[in-house]
XYZ file of C-alpha atoms in Angstrom:
692
model
C -40.015 -13.107 18.748
C -40.631 -11.938 22.314
C -38.082 -11.449 25.046
C -37.147 -14.958 26.327
C -36.730 -13.659 29.889
C -40.272 -12.236 29.947
C -41.665 -15.481 28.548
C -39.708 -17.479 31.131
C -41.122 -15.273 33.903
C -44.709 -16.240 32.965
C -43.850 -19.935 32.510
C -42.225 -20.173 35.958
C -45.018 -18.214 37.647
C -47.279 -19.983 40.181
C -51.085 -19.494 40.039
C -51.855 -16.074 41.573
C -53.265 -16.056 45.100
C -53.984 -12.352 45.438
C -55.205 -9.479 43.321
C -51.718 -7.986 43.302
C -50.279 -11.182 41.795
C -52.996 -11.115 39.100
C -51.976 -7.539 38.287
C -48.388 -8.723 37.945
C -49.554 -11.476 35.543
C -51.570 -9.096 33.355
C -48.644 -6.695 33.242
C -46.394 -9.443 31.925
C -49.022 -10.403 29.346
C -49.258 -6.772 28.234
C -45.479 -6.678 27.704
C -45.809 -9.618 25.294
C -49.173 -8.808 23.698
C -47.610 -8.014 20.272
C -46.242 -11.563 20.177
C -49.382 -13.332 21.509
C -52.187 -13.949 19.055
C -55.542 -12.680 20.433
C -53.904 -11.789 23.740
C -57.030 -9.993 25.013
C -59.135 -13.165 24.668
C -56.475 -15.294 26.361
C -56.255 -12.837 29.292
C -59.990 -12.107 29.633
C -60.504 -14.305 32.779
C -57.695 -12.444 34.545
C -59.152 -9.029 33.730
C -62.553 -10.133 35.118
C -60.880 -10.838 38.483
C -59.463 -7.298 38.539
C -62.968 -5.872 37.996
C -64.049 -7.577 41.234
C -61.185 -6.345 43.365
C -63.121 -6.758 46.631
C -64.028 -10.425 46.014
C -60.899 -12.268 44.762
C -61.812 -15.676 43.270
C -59.365 -17.882 41.289
C -61.739 -20.401 39.665
C -61.285 -23.302 37.235
C -61.798 -21.028 34.232
C -58.894 -18.836 35.375
C -56.684 -21.879 35.997
C -57.489 -23.292 32.534
C -56.698 -19.930 30.900
C -53.451 -19.765 32.913
C -52.386 -23.258 31.740
C -53.357 -22.534 28.120
C -51.273 -19.346 28.194
C -48.198 -21.253 29.402
C -48.755 -23.944 26.781
C -49.056 -21.296 24.050
C -45.805 -19.641 25.086
C -43.875 -22.923 25.248
C -45.119 -24.362 21.948
C -45.558 -21.679 19.267
C -47.241 -22.928 16.072
C -44.743 -24.162 13.399
C -45.484 -25.088 9.792
C -42.185 -26.935 9.225
C -39.331 -28.256 11.283
C -36.873 -25.455 12.243
C -33.644 -25.324 10.244
C -30.419 -23.331 10.690
C -30.677 -19.909 9.078
C -34.299 -19.134 9.894
C -36.282 -17.520 7.066
C -38.669 -14.633 7.657
C -41.956 -14.902 5.723
C -43.262 -11.419 5.035
C -47.022 -11.392 4.391
C -47.758 -7.681 4.633
C -45.869 -4.394 5.057
C -48.141 -1.790 6.688
C -46.116 1.339 5.921
C -42.658 2.633 5.070
C -42.027 3.700 8.653
C -42.905 0.342 10.187
C -40.849 -1.498 7.579
C -37.760 0.573 8.393
C -38.174 -0.099 12.118
C -37.813 -3.827 11.408
C -34.790 -3.291 9.139
C -32.300 -5.236 11.360
C -34.561 -8.299 11.167
C -34.596 -8.191 7.364
C -30.827 -7.608 7.103
C -29.894 -10.521 9.373
C -32.270 -13.109 7.879
C -33.199 -14.318 4.424
C -36.646 -12.961 3.545
C -39.411 -14.704 1.601
C -42.108 -12.332 0.330
C -45.477 -14.058 -0.153
C -47.440 -12.027 -2.658
C -49.957 -12.431 -5.447
C -48.364 -9.530 -7.377
C -45.461 -9.945 -9.877
C -43.078 -7.834 -7.788
C -39.968 -9.706 -8.935
C -40.712 -9.114 -12.612
C -41.546 -5.466 -11.985
C -38.351 -4.722 -10.042
C -36.186 -6.646 -12.551
C -37.689 -4.834 -15.529
C -34.896 -2.825 -17.262
C -37.392 -0.179 -18.357
C -38.464 0.881 -14.853
C -37.686 4.437 -13.831
C -38.278 7.020 -11.178
C -39.476 5.800 -7.793
C -39.372 2.111 -8.794
C -35.615 2.369 -9.463
C -35.165 3.805 -5.956
C -37.079 0.916 -4.375
C -35.251 -1.652 -6.512
C -31.862 -0.370 -5.310
C -32.950 -0.124 -1.661
C -34.418 -3.651 -1.616
C -31.275 -5.101 -3.252
C -29.446 -4.969 0.114
C -31.743 -7.719 1.431
C -31.739 -11.368 0.433
C -35.343 -11.402 -0.817
C -37.065 -14.336 -2.477
C -40.485 -13.778 -4.034
C -43.055 -16.597 -3.884
C -46.673 -16.818 -4.935
C -49.240 -16.427 -2.157
C -52.264 -18.682 -2.680
C -55.809 -17.929 -1.589
C -55.211 -18.988 2.016
C -58.868 -19.274 2.946
C -59.614 -21.584 0.020
C -56.521 -23.793 -0.009
C -55.572 -26.544 2.411
C -52.522 -25.972 4.582
C -50.716 -28.850 2.882
C -50.958 -27.125 -0.499
C -49.616 -23.948 1.074
C -46.527 -25.743 2.447
C -46.015 -27.632 -0.810
C -46.082 -24.463 -2.873
C -43.675 -22.670 -0.556
C -41.036 -25.406 -0.895
C -38.318 -24.148 -3.229
C -36.574 -26.248 -5.851
C -33.373 -27.950 -4.760
C -30.142 -27.628 -6.641
C -29.050 -31.157 -7.534
C -25.695 -30.144 -8.942
C -22.909 -32.149 -7.319
C -19.394 -30.730 -7.130
C -16.606 -33.293 -6.983
C -13.955 -31.878 -4.671
C -10.368 -33.097 -4.566
C -8.512 -32.627 -1.289
C -4.792 -32.224 -0.678
C -3.115 -32.423 2.739
C 0.402 -30.957 2.792
C 3.169 -30.502 5.341
C 6.679 -29.142 4.848
C 9.693 -29.223 7.142
C 13.268 -27.918 7.152
C 16.141 -29.117 9.347
C 19.909 -28.810 9.371
C 20.104 -32.055 7.341
C 17.787 -30.796 4.591
C 14.195 -29.979 3.747
C 11.247 -31.841 2.263
C 7.490 -32.227 2.127
C 4.721 -34.769 2.474
C 1.620 -34.664 0.261
C -1.603 -36.684 0.451
C -4.141 -36.324 -2.368
C -7.687 -37.571 -1.783
C -9.897 -38.065 -4.841
C -13.691 -37.545 -4.820
C -14.045 -41.351 -4.810
C -12.034 -41.618 -1.584
C -8.769 -42.924 -3.086
C -5.572 -41.616 -1.487
C -2.267 -40.859 -3.190
C 0.755 -40.294 -0.951
C 4.001 -38.556 -1.928
C 7.252 -37.835 -0.075
C 9.392 -35.077 -1.609
C 12.976 -34.078 -0.804
C 14.146 -30.595 -1.809
C 17.606 -30.169 -3.296
C 17.930 -26.613 -2.021
C 18.085 -24.866 1.344
C 14.738 -23.629 2.640
C 13.211 -22.272 5.827
C 10.199 -23.906 7.465
C 7.781 -21.415 5.907
C 9.365 -21.839 2.484
C 9.110 -25.627 2.857
C 5.402 -25.277 3.700
C 4.880 -23.195 0.576
C 6.826 -25.651 -1.574
C 4.694 -28.496 -0.195
C 1.508 -26.641 -1.139
C 2.841 -25.816 -4.614
C 3.921 -29.415 -5.227
C 0.592 -30.781 -3.959
C -1.379 -28.395 -6.163
C 0.611 -29.298 -9.280
C 0.277 -33.028 -8.596
C -3.479 -32.708 -8.091
C -3.870 -30.713 -11.307
C -1.815 -33.290 -13.183
C -4.154 -35.985 -11.844
C -7.157 -34.149 -13.296
C -8.463 -32.140 -10.337
C -10.900 -29.377 -11.245
C -12.230 -28.443 -7.792
C -9.518 -28.390 -5.151
C -9.437 -27.927 -1.366
C -6.032 -27.616 0.331
C -5.252 -28.255 4.004
C -2.038 -27.126 5.730
C -0.947 -26.847 9.364
C 0.984 -23.618 8.672
C -1.046 -20.678 9.952
C 1.194 -18.218 8.089
C 0.767 -19.912 4.704
C -2.988 -20.407 5.103
C -3.632 -16.791 6.110
C -1.414 -15.420 3.339
C -3.269 -17.480 0.731
C -6.639 -16.380 2.154
C -5.466 -12.765 2.076
C -5.596 -12.178 5.847
C -1.783 -11.811 6.037
C 0.494 -9.994 3.599
C 3.313 -11.929 1.950
C 6.560 -10.053 2.673
C 10.034 -10.607 1.306
C 10.995 -11.508 -2.249
C 11.066 -15.272 -1.606
C 7.680 -15.441 0.118
C 6.095 -13.140 -2.465
C 7.365 -15.310 -5.308
C 6.024 -18.510 -3.748
C 2.712 -16.806 -2.970
C 2.450 -15.878 -6.664
C 3.041 -19.512 -7.665
C 0.156 -20.620 -5.453
C -2.035 -17.877 -6.948
C -1.205 -19.192 -10.418
C -2.361 -22.661 -9.352
C -5.571 -21.148 -7.965
C -6.181 -19.356 -11.257
C -5.578 -22.593 -13.182
C -8.167 -24.339 -11.032
C -10.661 -21.481 -11.214
C -10.437 -21.245 -14.999
C -10.841 -24.990 -15.575
C -13.452 -26.045 -18.109
C -15.431 -28.017 -15.540
C -15.928 -25.057 -13.179
C -19.004 -22.925 -13.860
C -18.702 -19.239 -14.605
C -19.185 -16.717 -11.804
C -22.433 -15.729 -13.549
C -24.035 -19.186 -13.473
C -25.378 -19.062 -9.924
C -26.941 -15.617 -10.354
C -28.373 -16.437 -13.785
C -29.898 -19.696 -12.524
C -31.523 -17.876 -9.620
C -32.933 -15.073 -11.770
C -34.241 -17.500 -14.412
C -35.592 -20.418 -12.350
C -35.038 -19.518 -8.692
C -32.456 -22.332 -8.324
C -30.093 -21.973 -5.358
C -27.092 -23.974 -4.066
C -27.614 -26.408 -1.197
C -25.191 -24.519 1.049
C -27.296 -21.967 3.026
C -24.470 -19.418 3.094
C -23.915 -19.615 -0.658
C -27.659 -19.460 -1.247
C -28.005 -16.343 0.896
C -25.018 -14.720 -0.824
C -26.577 -15.308 -4.248
C -29.952 -13.971 -3.104
C -28.311 -10.798 -1.783
C -26.187 -10.288 -4.909
C -28.955 -11.112 -7.362
C -30.839 -7.938 -6.437
C -28.113 -5.927 -8.172
C -28.370 -7.897 -11.434
C -31.012 -8.360 -14.113
C -31.512 -10.326 -17.320
C -31.970 -8.463 -20.602
C -32.511 -10.624 -23.660
C -31.035 -13.607 -21.845
C -27.799 -11.709 -21.012
C -26.790 -10.874 -17.449
C -26.369 -7.183 -16.621
C -25.394 -5.432 -13.399
C -27.065 -2.271 -12.232
C -24.282 0.276 -11.948
C -23.662 3.778 -10.664
C -21.559 5.020 -13.585
C -24.032 3.550 -16.080
C -27.536 2.097 -15.727
C -26.476 -1.381 -16.878
C -23.078 -3.051 -17.154
C -22.701 -6.158 -19.290
C -21.359 -9.128 -17.309
C -18.673 -11.138 -19.119
C -16.973 -14.456 -18.430
C -13.302 -14.877 -17.585
C -12.471 -16.126 -21.091
C -13.489 -12.738 -22.536
C -11.682 -10.642 -19.929
C -8.244 -10.621 -21.571
C -9.669 -9.604 -24.953
C -11.633 -6.694 -23.450
C -8.691 -5.434 -21.378
C -6.122 -5.795 -24.168
C -8.317 -4.020 -26.697
C -8.845 -1.107 -24.301
C -5.200 -1.104 -23.163
C -3.266 -1.493 -26.414
C -5.876 -1.436 -29.201
C -6.358 1.280 -31.780
C -7.833 3.559 -29.094
C -5.579 2.380 -26.273
C -2.846 4.437 -24.630
C -1.231 1.849 -22.319
C -2.794 3.389 -19.222
C -2.173 2.153 -15.682
C -4.107 -0.589 -13.906
C -6.572 1.636 -12.053
C -7.273 3.748 -15.131
C -7.689 0.613 -17.260
C -10.273 -0.951 -14.938
C -12.146 2.360 -14.691
C -12.172 2.702 -18.477
C -13.521 -0.843 -18.888
C -16.258 0.045 -16.414
C -17.142 3.209 -18.326
C -17.270 1.217 -21.556
C -20.073 -0.834 -19.983
C -18.423 -4.083 -18.815
C -18.322 -5.795 -15.434
C -16.788 -8.856 -13.779
C -15.867 -9.389 -10.110
C -12.055 -9.112 -10.444
C -11.782 -6.083 -12.728
C -9.144 -4.162 -10.741
C -6.935 -7.208 -10.107
C -7.060 -8.402 -13.731
C -6.281 -4.906 -15.017
C -3.313 -4.590 -12.659
C -1.979 -8.005 -13.733
C -2.281 -7.209 -17.444
C -0.506 -3.853 -17.107
C 2.210 -5.415 -14.972
C 2.901 -8.047 -17.681
C 2.596 -5.714 -20.677
C 5.923 -5.734 -22.563
C 5.690 -2.144 -23.803
C 4.608 -0.787 -20.423
C 7.568 -2.485 -18.768
C 10.279 -1.260 -21.153
C 8.914 2.315 -21.140
C 8.204 2.434 -17.387
C 9.608 5.270 -15.295
C 12.950 4.735 -13.612
C 12.789 4.274 -9.856
C 15.228 6.570 -8.058
C 14.603 5.197 -4.570
C 17.465 2.970 -3.361
C 16.767 -0.758 -3.113
C 19.509 -1.775 -0.661
C 20.958 -0.101 2.439
C 24.098 2.004 2.124
C 27.282 0.191 3.093
C 30.012 2.792 3.773
C 33.608 1.793 3.030
C 35.881 2.172 6.058
C 39.661 2.467 5.897
C 41.646 1.893 9.136
C 44.746 3.982 8.354
C 46.213 6.339 5.731
C 47.075 4.918 2.299
C 45.530 1.527 3.103
C 42.896 1.720 0.360
C 42.755 3.886 -2.747
C 39.902 4.561 -5.145
C 40.838 5.076 -8.802
C 38.821 6.486 -11.704
C 39.188 8.036 -15.149
C 37.775 11.483 -15.999
C 37.325 12.475 -19.624
C 37.256 13.327 -22.381
C 38.360 16.847 -21.433
C 39.351 19.648 -23.834
C 42.521 18.616 -25.636
C 45.633 20.049 -23.983
C 49.247 20.213 -25.201
C 50.693 16.740 -25.650
C 47.277 15.421 -26.836
C 46.267 15.029 -23.205
C 42.469 14.800 -22.766
C 42.027 12.356 -19.906
C 42.616 12.615 -16.172
C 43.361 9.662 -13.902
C 42.465 10.321 -10.262
C 43.308 8.352 -7.104
C 41.952 9.156 -3.616
C 43.026 7.732 -0.252
C 39.901 6.649 1.637
C 41.295 7.600 5.071
C 43.003 10.983 4.671
C 41.177 12.041 1.437
C 44.601 12.755 -0.105
C 44.270 13.001 -3.876
C 46.723 12.215 -6.679
C 45.923 13.011 -10.316
C 47.724 13.059 -13.653
C 46.801 14.136 -17.178
C 47.005 11.408 -19.851
C 46.861 11.339 -23.625
C 45.412 7.838 -23.666
C 43.927 5.511 -21.067
C 45.537 2.103 -21.245
C 46.448 -0.614 -18.819
C 50.112 0.407 -19.079
C 49.342 4.035 -18.164
C 47.331 2.919 -15.109
C 50.197 0.740 -13.865
C 52.700 3.564 -14.445
C 50.517 6.064 -12.525
C 49.949 3.674 -9.604
C 53.662 2.906 -9.315
C 54.905 6.517 -9.551
C 52.185 8.397 -7.627
C 51.082 5.844 -5.026
C 53.567 3.037 -4.398
C 56.755 5.128 -4.683
C 55.327 7.950 -2.508
C 53.139 6.273 0.111
C 53.989 2.577 -0.004
C 52.123 -0.490 -1.206
C 48.397 -0.225 -0.392
C 46.140 -3.060 0.680
C 43.476 -2.551 -1.994
C 42.375 -0.595 -5.053
C 38.686 0.191 -5.724
C 38.117 0.570 -9.481
C 35.276 0.689 -11.972
C 34.695 -1.831 -14.761
C 36.711 -0.042 -17.436
C 38.886 -2.242 -19.643
C 42.007 -0.336 -18.543
C 41.442 -1.617 -14.985
C 40.742 -5.248 -15.921
C 43.747 -6.207 -18.017
C 45.747 -9.344 -17.305
C 49.009 -7.412 -16.796
C 47.472 -5.127 -14.160
C 45.965 -8.121 -12.367
C 49.323 -9.909 -12.351
C 51.128 -6.766 -11.114
C 48.631 -6.387 -8.240
C 48.942 -10.066 -7.341
C 52.744 -9.781 -7.169
C 52.450 -6.805 -4.784
C 49.600 -8.485 -2.800
C 47.200 -5.681 -3.721
C 43.514 -6.625 -3.809
C 41.304 -5.300 -6.581
C 37.627 -4.468 -5.958
C 35.374 -3.595 -8.880
C 32.192 -1.552 -8.721
C 28.992 -2.588 -10.511
C 28.446 -1.260 -14.023
C 26.859 2.218 -14.193
C 26.843 2.494 -10.393
C 29.190 5.352 -9.442
C 27.886 5.270 -5.862
C 29.991 2.132 -5.331
C 33.138 4.291 -5.620
C 31.554 7.380 -4.124
C 34.709 8.885 -2.603
C 36.446 9.071 -5.982
C 33.329 10.376 -7.733
C 32.974 13.219 -5.216
C 36.638 14.139 -5.659
C 36.225 14.121 -9.448
C 33.378 16.613 -9.196
C 35.377 18.930 -6.942
C 38.415 18.854 -9.262
C 36.303 19.530 -12.352
C 34.431 22.360 -10.643
C 37.718 23.931 -9.527
C 39.127 23.677 -13.051
C 36.002 25.326 -14.489
C 36.279 28.288 -12.133
C 40.000 28.797 -12.889
C 39.656 28.562 -16.684
C 38.022 31.108 -18.969
C 38.129 30.828 -22.752
C 41.364 28.822 -22.914
C 39.908 25.476 -21.838
C 42.991 23.624 -23.078
C 45.063 25.094 -20.225
C 43.451 22.789 -17.648
C 46.702 20.777 -17.389
C 48.589 23.872 -16.198
C 45.922 24.597 -13.578
C 45.783 21.020 -12.286
C 48.657 21.278 -9.707
C 47.080 24.353 -8.119
C 43.691 22.637 -7.935
C 45.235 19.580 -6.272
C 47.147 21.766 -3.802
C 43.959 23.635 -2.882
C 42.110 20.360 -2.369
C 44.855 18.886 -0.167
C 45.003 21.943 2.108
C 41.227 22.391 2.535
C 39.533 20.706 5.534
C 37.078 18.013 4.459
C 33.604 17.916 5.972
C 33.798 14.293 7.132
C 37.152 14.555 8.961
C 37.139 18.309 9.779
C 40.844 18.170 8.943
C 42.730 18.862 5.741
C 44.290 15.873 3.927
C 47.704 17.562 4.325
C 47.433 17.692 8.133
C 46.335 14.030 8.374
C 49.315 12.977 6.265
C 52.067 15.231 7.668
C 50.730 16.182 11.104
C 50.599 19.942 10.533
C 48.921 22.449 8.262
C 50.787 23.582 5.127
C 51.990 27.146 4.691
C 49.899 28.651 1.895
C 50.735 31.763 -0.202
C 48.382 34.061 1.723
C 50.501 33.573 4.846
C 53.477 35.012 2.983
C 51.590 37.995 1.588
C 49.991 38.792 4.967
C 52.217 37.122 7.538
C 50.581 35.056 10.250
C 51.962 34.536 13.745
C 53.739 31.287 12.918
C 55.533 32.937 9.977
C 56.521 36.044 11.942
C 57.865 34.099 14.946
C 59.488 31.274 13.041
C 62.631 29.897 14.701
C 64.359 26.794 13.256
C 65.316 25.372 16.664
C 61.875 25.595 18.232
C 60.223 24.585 14.964
C 62.099 21.288 14.916
C 60.959 20.426 18.450
C 57.376 21.426 17.663
C 57.407 19.311 14.526
C 58.616 16.290 16.491
C 55.787 16.868 18.986
C 53.297 17.039 16.080
C 54.584 13.728 14.765
C 54.197 12.157 18.218
C 50.597 13.408 18.418
C 49.615 12.685 14.813
C 48.147 9.320 15.744
C 45.699 11.001 18.125
C 44.760 13.444 15.372
C 44.091 10.563 12.992
C 42.023 8.674 15.583
C 39.837 11.734 16.125
C 39.434 12.230 12.383
C 38.550 8.553 11.936
C 35.893 8.788 14.676
C 34.369 11.864 13.036
C 34.412 10.117 9.657
C 32.645 7.084 11.116
C 29.964 9.275 12.721
C 29.535 11.256 9.499
C 29.129 8.111 7.407
C 26.637 6.701 9.925
C 24.588 9.891 9.649
C 24.700 9.712 5.852
C 23.735 6.036 5.909
C 20.769 6.758 8.192
C 19.456 9.450 5.863
C 20.046 7.234 2.822
C 18.491 4.119 4.357
C 15.317 5.999 5.305
C 14.533 6.136 1.572
C 15.270 2.467 0.887
C 12.478 0.361 -0.634
C 13.759 -3.177 -0.262
C 13.697 -5.369 -3.339
C 15.889 -8.118 -4.670
C 16.152 -11.009 -7.101
C 16.913 -14.708 -6.963
C 18.743 -16.948 -9.385
C 16.417 -17.619 -12.304
C 14.430 -14.387 -12.033
C 13.846 -12.366 -15.186
C 14.900 -8.711 -15.055
C 15.072 -5.616 -17.251
C 18.189 -3.428 -17.376
C 18.310 0.351 -17.677
C 19.015 1.161 -21.298
C 20.963 4.340 -20.482
C 23.518 2.234 -18.588
C 24.955 0.970 -21.889
C 24.061 3.638 -24.467
C 22.823 7.183 -24.948
C 19.063 7.390 -25.309
C 16.853 9.501 -27.528
C 13.577 11.051 -26.462
C 11.497 8.173 -27.860
C 13.787 5.268 -26.912
C 12.735 2.661 -24.367
C 14.088 3.257 -20.866
C 14.628 -0.460 -20.188
C 16.017 -3.339 -22.235
C 15.847 -7.094 -21.897
C 14.689 -9.362 -20.461
C 17.740 -11.013 -18.932
C 17.998 -13.861 -16.452
C 19.796 -13.671 -13.100
C 22.507 -16.353 -12.958
C 24.342 -15.421 -9.755
C 23.812 -13.259 -6.683
C 27.223 -11.732 -5.914
C 26.313 -9.718 -2.826
C 23.859 -7.196 -1.523
C 22.231 -5.779 -4.653
C 24.845 -7.092 -7.132
C 24.040 -9.702 -9.788
C 25.427 -11.475 -12.837
C 23.142 -11.829 -15.854
C 22.872 -13.659 -19.134
C 20.661 -13.218 -22.172
C 17.688 -15.445 -22.876
C 19.762 -17.372 -25.426
C 22.239 -18.290 -22.677
C 25.000 -15.827 -23.619
C 26.633 -14.346 -20.517
C 26.697 -10.575 -20.030
C 30.140 -9.413 -18.850
C 30.703 -7.795 -15.460
C 28.291 -7.394 -12.556
C 25.167 -5.230 -12.397
C 23.735 -3.314 -9.475
C 20.065 -3.530 -8.541
C 19.761 0.234 -9.102
C 19.956 -0.519 -12.845
C 17.580 -3.504 -12.751
C 13.857 -4.099 -12.316
C 11.755 -7.249 -12.232
C 10.282 -8.453 -15.520
C 6.838 -10.055 -15.543
C 6.306 -12.586 -18.310
């Protein structure tokens, strides 16, 4: 088609009155000559005027030619009434170079090739090779339809138009429609659903939710409820309408569903979509391509028809079966959705399967010679739901929740307690060590025990903590039975001491005590040689060294934060320091009183440094966090090494279990699938989502 502006210039032009104006007219005709049939004949009267430049004469013949030219440009010959999505009819390709110059035209329009040669059969022949394969692949990027070209000179125009008319697809799809809207207010949340049947009947539903939900969650719940109601009513082809831009774009795939709640609801909608797409009444993805390759049948929708024409160039029929031309193999067998699970499972866990990952599984299915449009997604879903893959999956070491440092406002306000052992048996059958650490000053108390019982814990807390430093506000303990007895609970309640328990197999929850345990054990190792049973004798020296060593977080020693001055250590006696050499009882007493007056400032400074140190640690820790979480009702797997010692071939995860309560950030209560409750709480670090 010519440039509309150049055509408009000729149409709006007045009859020339001078030779110069005739030259302007012929120049415009020359610019459009490739689009004007027999342009030299139509412009012949104008060229005759230019031959007689001295005697300009605009006669009736010139005027008639001028009017005919305008009429030709305004009413180009048409065989049929124009329709949206104009089709290009290709009668002849002169050469490879000229064809490539017109490539944008062919790519942006459906193309009908009129030929008396069986090009379609030749290019679809599975036995072609060499140059024909090259042309078949290159032409597959265009939506080409091949039609028979009659003997134009011998056939009437009506027969030509009749033969070019393609067959119409009479298949009628009965679409159900659902209109949904969800809303959440301070009084509650609910949804409205309208279902419209293919016959025009309308079903209206009002739904009230018995749980708290945000507006977006209510919109999702409305869509889920509407989809389930429509499926229950017998819908096979479903169109959903919602006024929530977020929900619509997430379902279409334009937006990503973020957050555990939104991801879960998005998955529910995807399950409804899969149920609709795999319904018995819905044709297979192959049907449209097979119908086009066999009979040339296309859908009524122009966009769908063009899509099938473009895709069909990459497929062929061999013995009535649909195959796709591939890059890894010449031909890939196309299979329906009902055969997909069998193919994937056989490759994944069959006699030759090795439970490979999703990407490897889809690639292996491709190399085995199979194809369907959702290979990667289906492979990922199957691997994600595979029971054996889930229980043997690698353990994730990245944290799932941000670090929440424990702050203590003053000395001896909060103590962390833990049991270390078994250690080498010492005199008195002592092989356990109970350790308590003050969260503010880092002061440590420890005692060797022959057995770890509730009575021993109470005795240690009374003698080493309450009688020395007063009644604390809280104890932080693990889930050991010695810390959860009824007598200990009653004793703490009488003294108004709160008890906080860490999650099972999560030592990070009582990190201060765990760090102290490591330091004490390391110090004992370095002091002991062959006589490992002497660790009880070395324990007081280890504790003294710990108490008089500045800690990194406070930059002060626990002794100085408790007593306001540094302790005199043995080295100061062997090689006297200034304060030992110039010691005077009178001045020492006044200096000690001054230290006690200034101890609060020392503690404030140490507390500020501790807060800054913990903030720095939390920042570094939180940079590695990969947020995940569970809701009540979710199925989870639990780390097997949290409850037992594992062998090399044991599964790394056990379960599934169901979440019954969300205690706090990353802490959950579980029960087995038979309803039996699992004691104590579990941290998310020991859990992972289970896909059924």
